[in-house]
Tab-separated table of C-alpha atoms and ligand atoms in Angstrom:
chain	number	residue	atom	x	y	z
A	25	MET	CA	0.000	0.000	0.000
A	26	LEU	CA	1.156	3.526	-0.825
A	27	SER	CA	0.046	6.524	1.260
A	28	VAL	CA	0.294	10.084	0.012
A	29	VAL	CA	0.345	12.769	2.705
A	30	VAL	CA	-0.657	16.291	1.654
A	31	PRO	CA	-0.200	19.091	4.228
A	32	CYS	CA	-2.610	21.948	3.477
A	33	TYR	CA	-2.750	25.436	4.874
A	34	ASN	CA	-5.297	27.709	3.195
A	35	GLU	CA	-5.093	25.814	-0.093
A	36	VAL	CA	-8.755	25.811	-1.107
A	37	GLU	CA	-7.929	27.264	-4.530
A	38	VAL	CA	-5.713	24.335	-5.555
A	39	LEU	CA	-7.185	21.344	-3.776
A	40	ALA	CA	-9.541	20.153	-6.510
A	41	HIS	CA	-6.681	20.209	-9.039
A	42	THR	CA	-4.284	18.531	-6.649
A	43	HIS	CA	-6.758	15.757	-5.902
A	44	ALA	CA	-7.542	15.257	-9.608
A	45	ARG	CA	-3.879	15.046	-10.621
A	46	LEU	CA	-2.915	12.841	-7.710
A	47	SER	CA	-5.843	10.503	-8.324
A	48	GLN	CA	-4.936	10.182	-11.998
A	49	VAL	CA	-1.336	9.272	-11.170
A	50	LEU	CA	-2.294	6.848	-8.398
A	51	ALA	CA	-4.949	5.130	-10.532
A	52	ALA	CA	-2.272	4.306	-13.094
A	53	LEU	CA	0.152	3.003	-10.477
A	54	ALA	CA	0.111	-0.727	-11.013
A	55	GLY	CA	0.426	-3.053	-8.049
A	56	PHE	CA	-0.345	-0.546	-5.304
A	57	GLU	CA	-3.407	0.121	-3.251
A	58	CYS	CA	-3.302	3.864	-2.562
A	59	GLU	CA	-4.625	6.277	0.032
A	60	GLN	CA	-4.472	10.069	0.060
A	61	ILE	CA	-4.315	11.815	3.426
A	62	TYR	CA	-5.014	15.540	3.473
A	63	VAL	CA	-3.911	17.256	6.672
A	64	ASP	CA	-5.579	20.611	7.183
A	65	ASP	CA	-3.126	22.631	9.246
A	66	GLY	CA	-5.698	24.974	10.847
A	67	SER	CA	-6.840	26.693	7.632
A	68	SER	CA	-9.369	29.511	7.671
A	69	ASP	CA	-10.353	29.574	3.983
A	70	GLY	CA	-12.605	26.568	3.470
A	71	THR	CA	-9.797	24.044	3.032
A	72	TRP	CA	-11.341	21.789	5.665
A	73	GLU	CA	-14.751	21.808	3.950
A	74	ALA	CA	-13.042	20.929	0.655
A	75	VAL	CA	-10.962	18.008	1.998
A	76	ASN	CA	-13.894	16.853	4.090
A	77	ALA	CA	-16.005	16.642	0.920
A	78	LEU	CA	-13.217	14.737	-0.883
A	79	ALA	CA	-12.997	12.218	1.960
A	80	ARG	CA	-16.759	11.669	1.936
A	81	THR	CA	-16.959	11.058	-1.784
A	82	SER	CA	-13.813	9.012	-2.285
A	83	GLY	CA	-13.023	5.857	-0.352
A	84	SER	CA	-9.282	6.307	-0.849
A	85	VAL	CA	-9.172	9.807	0.661
A	86	ARG	CA	-8.841	10.603	4.338
A	87	ALA	CA	-8.895	14.051	5.902
A	88	VAL	CA	-7.418	15.169	9.202
A	89	ARG	CA	-7.831	18.617	10.719
A	90	LEU	CA	-5.380	20.084	13.213
A	91	SER	CA	-6.967	22.300	15.867
A	92	ARG	CA	-4.926	25.342	14.766
A	93	ASN	CA	-2.011	26.220	12.531
A	94	PHE	CA	0.873	24.145	13.915
A	95	GLY	CA	3.108	24.588	10.881
A	96	HIS	CA	4.190	22.512	7.921
A	97	GLN	CA	6.476	20.115	9.844
A	98	ALA	CA	3.768	19.275	12.371
A	99	ALA	CA	1.236	18.753	9.573
A	100	CYS	CA	3.611	16.355	7.777
A	101	LEU	CA	4.254	14.463	11.002
A	102	ALA	CA	0.519	14.187	11.683
A	103	GLY	CA	0.051	12.761	8.170
A	104	LEU	CA	2.886	10.266	8.639
A	105	ARG	CA	1.360	9.096	11.906
A	106	GLU	CA	-2.045	8.691	10.221
A	107	SER	CA	-0.664	6.790	7.239
A	108	ALA	CA	-0.892	3.027	6.848
A	109	GLY	CA	1.143	2.492	3.661
A	110	ASP	CA	4.250	0.343	3.286
A	111	ALA	CA	5.642	3.414	1.554
A	112	VAL	CA	4.558	7.002	2.220
A	113	VAL	CA	5.000	10.026	-0.040
A	114	VAL	CA	4.819	13.539	1.412
A	115	ILE	CA	3.894	16.134	-1.209
A	116	ASP	CA	2.965	19.837	-1.129
A	117	ALA	CA	-0.629	20.735	-1.875
A	118	ASP	CA	0.154	23.509	-4.357
A	119	LEU	CA	1.355	21.251	-7.233
A	120	GLN	CA	4.862	22.702	-7.089
A	121	ASP	CA	5.874	19.087	-6.565
A	122	PRO	CA	4.613	17.154	-9.612
A	123	PRO	CA	2.660	14.025	-8.550
A	124	GLU	CA	3.825	12.462	-11.842
A	125	LEU	CA	7.156	11.692	-10.124
A	126	ILE	CA	5.488	9.272	-7.716
A	127	PRO	CA	5.675	6.211	-10.058
A	128	ASP	CA	9.468	6.692	-10.419
A	129	MET	CA	9.788	7.017	-6.652
A	130	ALA	CA	7.689	3.896	-6.101
A	131	ALA	CA	9.824	1.959	-8.604
A	132	LEU	CA	13.005	2.927	-6.733
A	133	TRP	CA	11.370	1.906	-3.446
A	134	ARG	CA	10.621	-1.483	-4.980
A	135	GLU	CA	14.326	-1.765	-5.825
A	136	GLY	CA	15.034	-1.489	-2.107
A	137	TRP	CA	15.635	2.211	-1.402
A	138	SER	CA	14.197	3.350	1.944
A	139	VAL	CA	14.194	7.046	1.052
A	140	VAL	CA	13.597	8.544	-2.383
A	141	SER	CA	13.986	12.324	-2.244
A	142	ALA	CA	12.937	14.649	-5.018
A	143	ARG	CA	15.782	17.007	-5.767
A	144	ARG	CA	14.999	20.378	-7.309
A	145	ARG	CA	16.912	21.239	-10.453
A	146	ALA	CA	15.147	24.484	-11.315
A	147	ARG	CA	12.597	26.468	-9.369
A	148	ASP	CA	10.321	28.418	-11.666
A	149	GLY	CA	8.086	31.164	-10.381
A	150	GLU	CA	9.904	31.661	-7.079
A	151	THR	CA	11.498	34.910	-5.975
A	152	TRP	CA	15.284	35.315	-6.301
A	153	PHE	CA	15.361	35.749	-2.515
A	154	LYS	CA	13.705	32.383	-1.930
A	155	LYS	CA	15.995	30.624	-4.411
A	156	ALA	CA	19.191	32.264	-3.156
A	157	SER	CA	18.368	31.808	0.534
A	158	ALA	CA	17.402	28.160	0.019
A	159	TYR	CA	20.565	27.486	-2.037
A	160	ALA	CA	22.812	29.083	0.596
A	161	PHE	CA	20.985	27.612	3.580
A	162	TYR	CA	21.109	23.981	2.422
A	163	ARG	CA	24.838	24.278	1.766
A	164	LEU	CA	25.527	25.990	5.088
A	165	LEU	CA	23.498	23.379	6.929
A	166	ASN	CA	25.287	20.563	5.135
A	167	THR	CA	28.676	22.026	6.103
A	168	LEU	CA	27.694	22.477	9.736
A	169	SER	CA	25.625	19.338	10.071
A	170	ASP	CA	26.900	16.351	12.020
A	171	HIS	CA	25.658	14.024	9.246
A	172	ALA	CA	25.250	14.293	5.438
A	173	LEU	CA	22.013	15.858	4.173
A	174	ALA	CA	20.321	15.665	0.783
A	175	LEU	CA	20.908	18.991	-0.974
A	176	ASP	CA	18.146	21.078	-2.583
A	177	THR	CA	15.309	18.916	-1.345
A	178	GLY	CA	12.244	19.914	0.582
A	179	ASP	CA	9.875	17.415	2.127
A	180	PHE	CA	8.708	15.924	-1.184
A	181	ARG	CA	9.951	12.367	-0.773
A	182	LEU	CA	8.983	8.765	-0.423
A	183	LEU	CA	9.702	7.030	2.879
A	184	ASP	CA	9.687	3.361	3.694
A	185	ARG	CA	7.400	2.243	6.528
A	186	GLU	CA	10.385	1.415	8.743
A	187	LEU	CA	11.514	5.037	8.584
A	188	VAL	CA	7.974	6.395	8.972
A	189	ASP	CA	7.640	4.382	12.189
A	190	LEU	CA	10.990	5.679	13.440
A	191	LEU	CA	9.974	9.269	12.701
A	192	ALA	CA	6.452	8.867	14.047
A	193	SER	CA	7.740	7.567	17.356
A	194	THR	CA	10.381	10.247	17.877
A	195	PRO	CA	9.778	12.361	20.991
A	196	ASP	CA	11.598	15.305	19.312
A	197	LYS	CA	9.462	18.424	19.717
A	198	ASN	CA	11.482	20.380	17.176
A	199	LEU	CA	11.537	17.809	14.437
A	200	TYR	CA	13.248	18.970	11.250
A	201	LEU	CA	11.881	16.281	9.022
A	202	ARG	CA	14.204	16.546	6.044
A	203	GLY	CA	17.271	16.407	8.312
A	204	ALA	CA	15.959	13.652	10.572
A	205	VAL	CA	15.264	11.449	7.537
A	206	SER	CA	18.966	11.451	6.598
A	207	TRP	CA	20.107	11.023	10.213
A	208	PHE	CA	18.782	7.457	10.349
A	209	GLY	CA	21.196	6.543	7.573
A	210	LEU	CA	18.911	4.167	5.663
A	211	PRO	CA	19.536	3.702	1.906
A	212	GLU	CA	18.697	7.003	0.260
A	213	THR	CA	18.486	8.034	-3.378
A	214	SER	CA	16.849	10.828	-5.323
A	215	VAL	CA	15.068	11.771	-8.502
A	216	THR	CA	15.555	15.242	-9.968
A	217	TYR	CA	12.839	17.536	-11.204
A	218	ASP	CA	12.095	21.092	-12.214
A	219	ARG	CA	9.943	22.729	-9.590
A	220	ASP	CA	6.816	24.242	-11.103
A	221	PRO	CA	5.326	27.554	-10.007
A	222	ARG	CA	2.455	27.387	-7.568
A	223	HIS	CA	-0.791	26.318	-9.266
A	224	ALA	CA	-2.732	29.048	-7.443
A	225	GLY	CA	-2.575	31.159	-4.304
A	226	GLU	CA	0.515	32.447	-2.558
A	227	SER	CA	3.315	30.848	-0.591
A	228	LYS	CA	2.254	30.039	2.958
A	229	TYR	CA	5.858	30.054	4.061
A	230	THR	CA	6.236	33.582	5.396
A	231	LEU	CA	9.741	34.881	6.164
A	232	ARG	CA	9.039	34.181	9.830
A	233	LYS	CA	8.155	30.550	9.091
A	234	MET	CA	11.228	30.165	6.881
A	235	LEU	CA	13.474	31.509	9.651
A	236	ALA	CA	11.815	29.222	12.197
A	237	LEU	CA	12.401	26.224	9.899
A	238	SER	CA	16.068	27.074	9.338
A	239	ARG	CA	16.569	27.552	13.090
A	240	ARG	CA	15.080	24.104	13.637
A	241	GLY	CA	17.353	22.621	11.006
A	242	LEU	CA	20.467	24.166	12.518
A	243	LEU	CA	19.604	23.249	16.095
A	244	ALA	CA	18.621	19.682	15.284
A	245	GLY	CA	21.469	18.898	12.933
A	246	SER	CA	24.469	20.781	14.214
A	247	VAL	CA	26.336	21.460	17.421
A	248	ALA	CA	28.399	24.189	15.715
A	249	PRO	CA	26.437	27.222	17.050
A	250	LEU	CA	26.831	25.930	20.615
A	251	ARG	CA	30.558	25.488	20.132
A	252	LEU	CA	30.980	29.046	18.823
A	253	SER	CA	31.620	30.299	22.351
A	254	THR	CA	34.336	27.694	22.944
A	255	TYR	CA	36.084	28.555	19.681
A	256	LEU	CA	35.836	32.302	20.337
A	257	GLY	CA	37.147	31.950	23.897
A	258	THR	CA	40.064	29.785	22.795
A	259	ALA	CA	40.981	32.167	19.956
A	260	VAL	CA	40.884	35.272	22.163
A	261	LEU	CA	42.862	33.578	24.940
A	262	ALA	CA	45.479	32.331	22.479
A	263	GLY	CA	45.706	35.809	20.883
A	264	GLY	CA	46.160	37.467	24.292
A	265	LEU	CA	48.765	34.923	25.346
A	266	ALA	CA	50.695	35.393	22.104
A	267	ALA	CA	50.607	39.206	22.399
A	268	ALA	CA	51.719	39.088	26.072
A	269	THR	CA	54.582	36.712	25.231
A	270	VAL	CA	55.834	38.613	22.193
A	271	ARG	CA	55.684	41.997	23.919
A	272	ARG	CA	56.821	40.537	27.237
A	273	ASP	CA	54.001	42.368	29.008
A	274	PRO	CA	51.657	40.176	31.114
A	275	ARG	CA	49.170	43.052	31.413
A	276	LEU	CA	48.232	42.446	27.793
A	277	LEU	CA	46.668	39.163	28.882
A	278	ALA	CA	44.294	40.780	31.390
A	279	ARG	CA	41.386	41.642	29.092
A	280	PRO	CA	41.546	38.726	26.642
A	281	GLY	CA	42.034	36.472	29.665
A	282	ALA	CA	38.843	37.638	31.342
A	283	PHE	CA	36.826	37.490	28.106
A	284	GLY	CA	38.273	34.137	27.058
A	285	ALA	CA	37.604	32.558	30.446
A	286	HIS	CA	33.972	33.716	30.317
A	287	ALA	CA	33.495	32.434	26.779
A	288	LEU	CA	35.108	29.103	27.631
A	289	ALA	CA	32.914	28.713	30.719
A	290	LEU	CA	29.869	29.370	28.507
A	291	GLY	CA	31.189	26.785	26.076
A	292	ILE	CA	31.384	24.190	28.864
A	293	VAL	CA	27.779	24.898	29.844
A	294	GLY	CA	26.964	24.595	26.130
A	295	GLU	CA	28.479	21.105	25.975
A	296	TYR	CA	26.273	19.933	28.836
A	297	LEU	CA	23.270	21.597	27.223
A	298	HIS	CA	24.075	19.756	24.027
A	299	ALA	CA	24.230	16.434	25.869
A	300	VAL	CA	20.824	17.156	27.445
A	301	PHE	CA	19.414	18.237	24.078
A	302	ARG	CA	20.476	14.980	22.440
A	303	GLN	CA	18.909	13.052	25.306
A	304	VAL	CA	15.641	14.990	24.964
A	305	GLN	CA	15.667	14.555	21.187
A	306	GLY	CA	15.350	10.863	21.996
A	307	ARG	CA	16.804	9.412	18.818
A	308	PRO	CA	17.816	5.763	18.945
A	309	ASP	CA	21.436	4.983	19.789
A	310	TYR	CA	21.826	3.378	16.358
A	311	VAL	CA	19.825	1.786	13.588
A	312	ILE	CA	20.706	-1.749	12.517
A	313	ALA	CA	20.783	-1.963	8.726
A	314	ASP	CA	21.340	-5.691	8.305
A	315	ARG	CA	21.952	-8.775	10.320
A	316	VAL	CA	23.386	-12.094	9.200
A	317	GLY	CA	22.669	-15.165	11.322
A	318	ALA	CA	19.598	-15.504	13.495
A	319	PRO	CA	19.830	-14.936	17.262
A	320	GLY	CA	20.638	-18.254	18.931
A	321	ALA	CA	22.071	-19.692	15.695
A	322	LEU	CA	25.405	-20.196	17.410
A	323	ALA	CA	23.914	-22.330	20.203
A	324	PRO	CA	25.591	-25.777	20.263
A	325	ALA	CA	23.919	-28.336	18.014
A	326	PRO	CA	22.326	-31.295	19.847
A	327	HIS	CA	24.680	-34.205	20.369
A	328	PRO	CA	24.149	-36.870	17.602
A	329	LEU	CA	23.819	-39.536	20.275
A	330	ALA	CA	20.967	-37.665	21.939
A	331	GLU	CA	19.168	-37.596	18.589
A	332	LYS	CA	19.645	-41.366	18.137
A	333	GLU	CA	18.321	-42.053	21.648
A	334	ARG	CA	15.253	-39.940	20.889
A	335	VAL	CA	14.615	-41.922	17.695
A	336	ALA	CA	15.080	-45.239	19.555
A	337	LEU	CA	12.505	-44.169	22.132
B	401	UDP	N1	1.817	24.461	4.818
B	401	UDP	C1	1.277	23.958	5.998
B	401	UDP	N2	1.340	24.735	7.121
B	401	UDP	C2	1.924	25.964	7.130
B	401	UDP	C3	2.514	26.435	5.928
B	401	UDP	C4	2.440	25.655	4.796
B	401	UDP	O1	0.732	22.847	6.030
B	401	UDP	O2	1.938	26.605	8.180
B	401	UDP	C5	1.746	23.619	3.607
B	401	UDP	C6	1.213	24.312	2.377
B	401	UDP	O3	-0.199	24.248	2.303
B	401	UDP	C7	1.877	23.532	1.246
B	401	UDP	C8	3.218	23.165	1.864
B	401	UDP	O4	3.069	23.264	3.278
B	401	UDP	O5	1.184	22.353	0.935
B	401	UDP	C9	4.348	24.061	1.404
B	401	UDP	O6	3.983	25.409	1.609
B	401	UDP	P1	4.179	26.536	0.507
B	401	UDP	O7	3.849	26.004	-0.834
B	401	UDP	O8	3.405	27.753	0.905
B	401	UDP	O9	5.727	26.823	0.666
B	401	UDP	P2	6.782	27.152	-0.500
B	401	UDP	O10	6.565	26.134	-1.580
B	401	UDP	O11	6.465	28.526	-0.944
B	401	UDP	O12	8.102	27.012	0.167
B	402	MG	MG1	4.827	25.767	-2.517
């Protein structure tokens, strides 16, 4: 079974088109039973009425309404938790992510890939600010991140059930979905596509929401900002020490010494905070990818004599 999760925030203008295009693609997808799950993220424009009507008239559509606007990541997570498919695709409601890619993603999943991301090659109809900030942010995050991330991808991707269950059970209250997906380290591949302009309406990702998402990404994926204080303190202390030694004047160490000690102390607190943060994030210690040999397989085989005695009895 394949589930398609569609987070929707004030998308009433596009929903009928989205449902029609998705349904057409899914109907042609051989060998899969499909469900579409529309998550209304606290819309105020009739989105709920529209998805409600879709769910009533189509047996393969389900609709979920969040009590208020919790944001895109929460809406995706709600959809993942609602889904029942062996594979789950998360796709934007505005048709910027073409549903026609789903068959390719499903084929790669059948080949054994746990994650199939859709990587953006071109982004038509988006402002230069959005394109430039996204380009720079993904690269910055990848440099700072403690693990490799898929570049130029949003949340349009297919996930295997194993990963959906891992994500759905995470206690992380600041989940950055696209980063967390890579963290688990399961086999990941991508398809590339040209991102279409929005079918209708305007972007629901305000600058504030974009900043909140990037903050999440940085906090969840990287310890670098916390370590800034340690690096700064060490650099200032070393600079002061060098200046005092070269000029043979210990007074030159007074100011950098005081500043450096403060920054280093902050850095130490930061390390403990980081340890607590990781604990609270509650990710598993590791994910086992494969195992050869069943548990107990190395137990001693029964003695041949014992077998003979059993037969004789
Ligand atoms: N969205 C959501 N909650 C929000 C903001 C956006 O569920 O608070 C949904 C939105 O309806 C769309 C997807 O997230 O399906 C991506 O949003 P949008 O297209 O506005 O972002 P952009 O493509 O401009 O980055
Ligand atoms: Mg969009």
